[in-house]
PDB file of C-alpha atoms in Angstrom:
ATOM      1  CA  PHE A   1      98.760 110.179  97.017  1.00  0.00           C
ATOM      2  CA  LEU A   2      95.030 110.201  97.701  1.00  0.00           C
ATOM      3  CA  ALA A   3      95.385 106.783  99.340  1.00  0.00           C
ATOM      4  CA  GLU A   4      97.412 108.472 102.102  1.00  0.00           C
ATOM      5  CA  ASN A   5      95.184 111.549 102.408  1.00  0.00           C
ATOM      6  CA  TYR A   6      92.889 111.202 105.427  1.00  0.00           C
ATOM      7  CA  ARG A   7      90.750 114.144 104.268  1.00  0.00           C
ATOM      8  CA  PHE A   8      89.974 112.336 101.013  1.00  0.00           C
ATOM      9  CA  ALA A   9      89.076 109.142 102.891  1.00  0.00           C
ATOM     10  CA  LYS A  10      86.796 111.137 105.217  1.00  0.00           C
ATOM     11  CA  ILE A  11      85.040 112.806 102.274  1.00  0.00           C
ATOM     12  CA  CYS A  12      84.431 109.364 100.763  1.00  0.00           C
ATOM     13  CA  GLN A  13      82.927 108.191 104.054  1.00  0.00           C
ATOM     14  CA  ASP A  14      80.808 111.333 104.434  1.00  0.00           C
ATOM     15  CA  GLU A  15      79.478 110.906 100.885  1.00  0.00           C
ATOM     16  CA  ASN A  16      78.834 107.160 101.367  1.00  0.00           C
ATOM     17  CA  LEU A  17      81.469 106.250  98.797  1.00  0.00           C
ATOM     18  CA  ILE A  18      83.548 103.112  99.191  1.00  0.00           C
ATOM     19  CA  PHE A  19      87.160 103.953  99.960  1.00  0.00           C
ATOM     20  CA  VAL A  20      89.567 101.067  99.452  1.00  0.00           C
ATOM     21  CA  GLY A  21      92.002 101.607 102.288  1.00  0.00           C
ATOM     22  CA  PRO A  22      92.192 102.147 106.024  1.00  0.00           C
ATOM     23  CA  ARG A  23      89.652 104.240 107.913  1.00  0.00           C
ATOM     24  CA  TRP A  24      90.364 107.958 107.740  1.00  0.00           C
ATOM     25  CA  LYS A  25      91.246 108.130 111.443  1.00  0.00           C
ATOM     26  CA  THR A  26      93.898 105.454 110.928  1.00  0.00           C
ATOM     27  CA  ILE A  27      95.365 107.316 107.950  1.00  0.00           C
ATOM     28  CA  LYS A  28      95.451 110.501 110.019  1.00  0.00           C
ATOM     29  CA  ALA A  29      97.250 108.734 112.874  1.00  0.00           C
ATOM     30  CA  MET A  30      99.794 107.237 110.486  1.00  0.00           C
ATOM     31  CA  GLY A  31     100.590 110.728 109.146  1.00  0.00           C
ATOM     32  CA  SER A  32     102.663 111.337 112.266  1.00  0.00           C
ATOM     33  CA  LYS A  33     105.712 109.125 112.710  1.00  0.00           C
ATOM     34  CA  ILE A  34     105.556 109.813 116.446  1.00  0.00           C
ATOM     35  CA  GLY A  35     101.847 108.977 116.669  1.00  0.00           C
ATOM     36  CA  SER A  36     102.195 105.847 114.563  1.00  0.00           C
ATOM     37  CA  LYS A  37     105.189 104.666 116.588  1.00  0.00           C
ATOM     38  CA  GLN A  38     103.233 105.134 119.823  1.00  0.00           C
ATOM     39  CA  MET A  39     100.268 103.273 118.307  1.00  0.00           C
ATOM     40  CA  MET A  40     102.476 100.340 117.279  1.00  0.00           C
ATOM     41  CA  LYS A  41     104.138 100.151 120.705  1.00  0.00           C
ATOM     42  CA  ALA A  42     100.717 100.148 122.383  1.00  0.00           C
ATOM     43  CA  ALA A  43      99.731  97.221 120.138  1.00  0.00           C
ATOM     44  CA  GLY A  44     102.871  95.296 121.127  1.00  0.00           C
ATOM     45  CA  VAL A  45     104.614  95.693 117.768  1.00  0.00           C
ATOM     46  CA  PRO A  46     108.414  95.998 118.075  1.00  0.00           C
ATOM     47  CA  VAL A  47     109.743  99.374 116.914  1.00  0.00           C
ATOM     48  CA  VAL A  48     113.181 100.790 116.183  1.00  0.00           C
ATOM     49  CA  PRO A  49     114.803 102.220 119.344  1.00  0.00           C
ATOM     50  CA  GLY A  50     114.676 105.995 119.656  1.00  0.00           C
ATOM     51  CA  THR A  51     112.535 108.824 120.953  1.00  0.00           C
ATOM     52  CA  ASP A  52     108.905 108.160 121.837  1.00  0.00           C
ATOM     53  CA  GLY A  53     107.985 111.795 121.301  1.00  0.00           C
ATOM     54  CA  GLY A  54     109.359 114.865 119.608  1.00  0.00           C
ATOM     55  CA  VAL A  55     112.895 115.986 120.344  1.00  0.00           C
ATOM     56  CA  LYS A  56     112.626 118.839 122.844  1.00  0.00           C
ATOM     57  CA  SER A  57     116.267 119.923 123.165  1.00  0.00           C
ATOM     58  CA  TYR A  58     119.769 119.249 121.938  1.00  0.00           C
ATOM     59  CA  ASP A  59     120.710 117.847 125.361  1.00  0.00           C
ATOM     60  CA  GLY A  60     117.767 115.451 125.224  1.00  0.00           C
ATOM     61  CA  ALA A  61     118.725 114.383 121.711  1.00  0.00           C
ATOM     62  CA  LYS A  62     122.335 113.866 122.754  1.00  0.00           C
ATOM     63  CA  LYS A  63     121.199 111.667 125.647  1.00  0.00           C
ATOM     64  CA  VAL A  64     118.954 109.529 123.411  1.00  0.00           C
ATOM     65  CA  ALA A  65     121.694 109.139 120.784  1.00  0.00           C
ATOM     66  CA  ALA A  66     124.180 108.053 123.455  1.00  0.00           C
ATOM     67  CA  GLU A  67     121.664 105.519 124.845  1.00  0.00           C
ATOM     68  CA  ILE A  68     120.785 103.897 121.509  1.00  0.00           C
ATOM     69  CA  GLY A  69     124.237 104.327 119.961  1.00  0.00           C
ATOM     70  CA  TYR A  70     125.384 105.870 116.723  1.00  0.00           C
ATOM     71  CA  PRO A  71     124.623 105.998 113.874  1.00  0.00           C
ATOM     72  CA  VAL A  72     121.218 107.609 114.365  1.00  0.00           C
ATOM     73  CA  ILE A  73     118.708 109.014 111.920  1.00  0.00           C
ATOM     74  CA  ILE A  74     116.731 112.199 112.480  1.00  0.00           C
ATOM     75  CA  LYS A  75     113.292 112.306 110.840  1.00  0.00           C
ATOM     76  CA  ALA A  76     110.487 114.818 110.465  1.00  0.00           C
ATOM     77  CA  SER A  77     107.468 113.464 112.342  1.00  0.00           C
ATOM     78  CA  ALA A  78     105.061 114.812 109.729  1.00  0.00           C
ATOM     79  CA  GLY A  79     107.356 113.954 106.842  1.00  0.00           C
ATOM     80  CA  GLY A  80     107.415 111.488 104.057  1.00  0.00           C
ATOM     81  CA  GLY A  81     109.464 110.669 101.028  1.00  0.00           C
ATOM     82  CA  GLY A  82     112.734 110.835 102.930  1.00  0.00           C
ATOM     83  CA  ILE A  83     112.480 114.633 103.082  1.00  0.00           C
ATOM     84  CA  GLY A  84     114.620 116.104 105.844  1.00  0.00           C
ATOM     85  CA  MET A  85     116.133 112.834 107.023  1.00  0.00           C
ATOM     86  CA  GLN A  86     119.599 113.286 108.470  1.00  0.00           C
ATOM     87  CA  ILE A  87     121.977 110.411 109.246  1.00  0.00           C
ATOM     88  CA  VAL A  88     124.410 111.186 112.059  1.00  0.00           C
ATOM     89  CA  ASN A  89     127.438 108.979 112.667  1.00  0.00           C
ATOM     90  CA  ASP A  90     128.814 110.671 115.785  1.00  0.00           C
ATOM     91  CA  GLU A  91     128.051 113.361 118.363  1.00  0.00           C
ATOM     92  CA  PRO A  92     129.909 116.249 116.665  1.00  0.00           C
ATOM     93  CA  GLY A  93     127.424 116.175 113.768  1.00  0.00           C
ATOM     94  CA  LEU A  94     124.291 115.927 115.910  1.00  0.00           C
ATOM     95  CA  GLN A  95     123.490 119.572 116.645  1.00  0.00           C
ATOM     96  CA  GLU A  96     123.846 120.689 113.014  1.00  0.00           C
ATOM     97  CA  ALA A  97     121.758 117.725 111.792  1.00  0.00           C
ATOM     98  CA  ILE A  98     118.970 118.514 114.272  1.00  0.00           C
ATOM     99  CA  ALA A  99     118.864 122.142 113.143  1.00  0.00           C
ATOM    100  CA  ALA A 100     118.814 121.114 109.464  1.00  0.00           C
ATOM    101  CA  ALA A 101     116.084 118.503 109.979  1.00  0.00           C
ATOM    102  CA  MET A 102     113.893 120.964 111.897  1.00  0.00           C
ATOM    103  CA  ARG A 103     114.380 123.679 109.291  1.00  0.00           C
ATOM    104  CA  ILE A 104     113.511 121.331 106.417  1.00  0.00           C
ATOM    105  CA  ALA A 105     110.539 119.824 108.300  1.00  0.00           C
ATOM    106  CA  GLU A 106     109.084 123.257 109.019  1.00  0.00           C
ATOM    107  CA  SER A 107     109.558 124.373 105.425  1.00  0.00           C
ATOM    108  CA  ALA A 108     108.238 121.201 103.783  1.00  0.00           C
ATOM    109  CA  PHE A 109     105.483 120.165 106.195  1.00  0.00           C
ATOM    110  CA  GLY A 110     104.728 123.213 108.355  1.00  0.00           C
ATOM    111  CA  ASP A 111     105.769 121.206 111.414  1.00  0.00           C
ATOM    112  CA  ALA A 112     109.316 121.225 112.817  1.00  0.00           C
ATOM    113  CA  THR A 113     108.719 118.248 115.129  1.00  0.00           C
ATOM    114  CA  ILE A 114     111.471 115.654 114.730  1.00  0.00           C
ATOM    115  CA  LEU A 115     112.363 112.296 116.215  1.00  0.00           C
ATOM    116  CA  ILE A 116     115.582 110.317 116.533  1.00  0.00           C
ATOM    117  CA  GLU A 117     115.921 106.593 115.878  1.00  0.00           C
ATOM    118  CA  LYS A 118     118.738 104.109 115.647  1.00  0.00           C
ATOM    119  CA  TYR A 119     119.916 104.093 112.025  1.00  0.00           C
ATOM    120  CA  LEU A 120     119.796 100.583 110.625  1.00  0.00           C
ATOM    121  CA  VAL A 121     122.668  99.983 108.231  1.00  0.00           C
ATOM    122  CA  LYS A 122     121.633  97.881 105.208  1.00  0.00           C
ATOM    123  CA  PRO A 123     118.163  96.898 106.442  1.00  0.00           C
ATOM    124  CA  ARG A 124     115.711  94.802 104.448  1.00  0.00           C
ATOM    125  CA  HIS A 125     112.372  96.420 103.606  1.00  0.00           C
ATOM    126  CA  ILE A 126     109.764  93.699 103.161  1.00  0.00           C
ATOM    127  CA  GLU A 127     106.090  94.624 102.846  1.00  0.00           C
ATOM    128  CA  LEU A 128     103.211  92.244 103.487  1.00  0.00           C
ATOM    129  CA  GLN A 129     100.019  93.196 101.747  1.00  0.00           C
ATOM    130  CA  VAL A 130      96.597  92.161 103.003  1.00  0.00           C
ATOM    131  CA  LEU A 131      93.223  93.148 101.585  1.00  0.00           C
ATOM    132  CA  ALA A 132      90.188  92.951 103.876  1.00  0.00           C
ATOM    133  CA  ASP A 133      86.588  94.100 103.717  1.00  0.00           C
ATOM    134  CA  GLU A 134      84.098  95.322 106.294  1.00  0.00           C
ATOM    135  CA  HIS A 135      82.768  91.771 106.726  1.00  0.00           C
ATOM    136  CA  GLY A 136      86.082  90.470 108.060  1.00  0.00           C
ATOM    137  CA  ASP A 137      87.005  88.624 104.880  1.00  0.00           C
ATOM    138  CA  ALA A 138      90.707  88.953 104.131  1.00  0.00           C
ATOM    139  CA  VAL A 139      93.194  87.730 101.576  1.00  0.00           C
ATOM    140  CA  HIS A 140      96.976  87.860 101.702  1.00  0.00           C
ATOM    141  CA  LEU A 141      98.441  89.450  98.567  1.00  0.00           C
ATOM    142  CA  TYR A 142     101.918  88.084  99.236  1.00  0.00           C
ATOM    143  CA  ASP A 143     104.982  90.036 100.126  1.00  0.00           C
ATOM    144  CA  ARG A 144     107.208  92.351  98.185  1.00  0.00           C
ATOM    145  CA  GLU A 145     110.858  93.210  98.512  1.00  0.00           C
ATOM    146  CA  CYS A 146     111.334  96.988  98.657  1.00  0.00           C
ATOM    147  CA  SER A 147     114.949  97.179  99.844  1.00  0.00           C
ATOM    148  CA  ILE A 148     116.337  98.754  96.685  1.00  0.00           C
ATOM    149  CA  GLN A 149     115.975 102.438  97.482  1.00  0.00           C
ATOM    150  CA  ARG A 150     117.413 105.823  96.614  1.00  0.00           C
ATOM    151  CA  ARG A 151     117.124 108.689  99.099  1.00  0.00           C
ATOM    152  CA  HIS A 152     114.866 106.545 101.309  1.00  0.00           C
ATOM    153  CA  GLN A 153     112.402 106.002  98.440  1.00  0.00           C
ATOM    154  CA  LYS A 154     111.584 102.610  96.941  1.00  0.00           C
ATOM    155  CA  LEU A 155     112.894 102.116  93.424  1.00  0.00           C
ATOM    156  CA  ILE A 156     111.557  98.605  92.941  1.00  0.00           C
TER     157      ILE A 156
END
């Protein structure tokens, strides 16, 4: 999607075109799950327990999983669309899932960096939409229920 492409947003800015969306630097930061998680924590926003940076080793991953408890989910930091996500219910499946997630992340995104988070069973996905302009005017566009998903992608 062009709305998620920081290069497109930067070109619009460079050409003095109005881009309806976040600043390009914000889009770029949000392209990394690790970077966006760190940004949210710094802003005081609660985040799902898990690694604050990329997984460096199996032993480190095993320690994090034991601390936060199973099930866990392994995600590609640069990923999107649910690609490469691996749900792990217990320690015996962890090493294989890490290897698979890293392999898929490298192949799909050119970046094998992964993170581990607590897997939330049957979560609700509610989005709040707000539209604002450069003058500080903002309007709330209500919320939307996005919990009905298939392969970590919204269906409705």
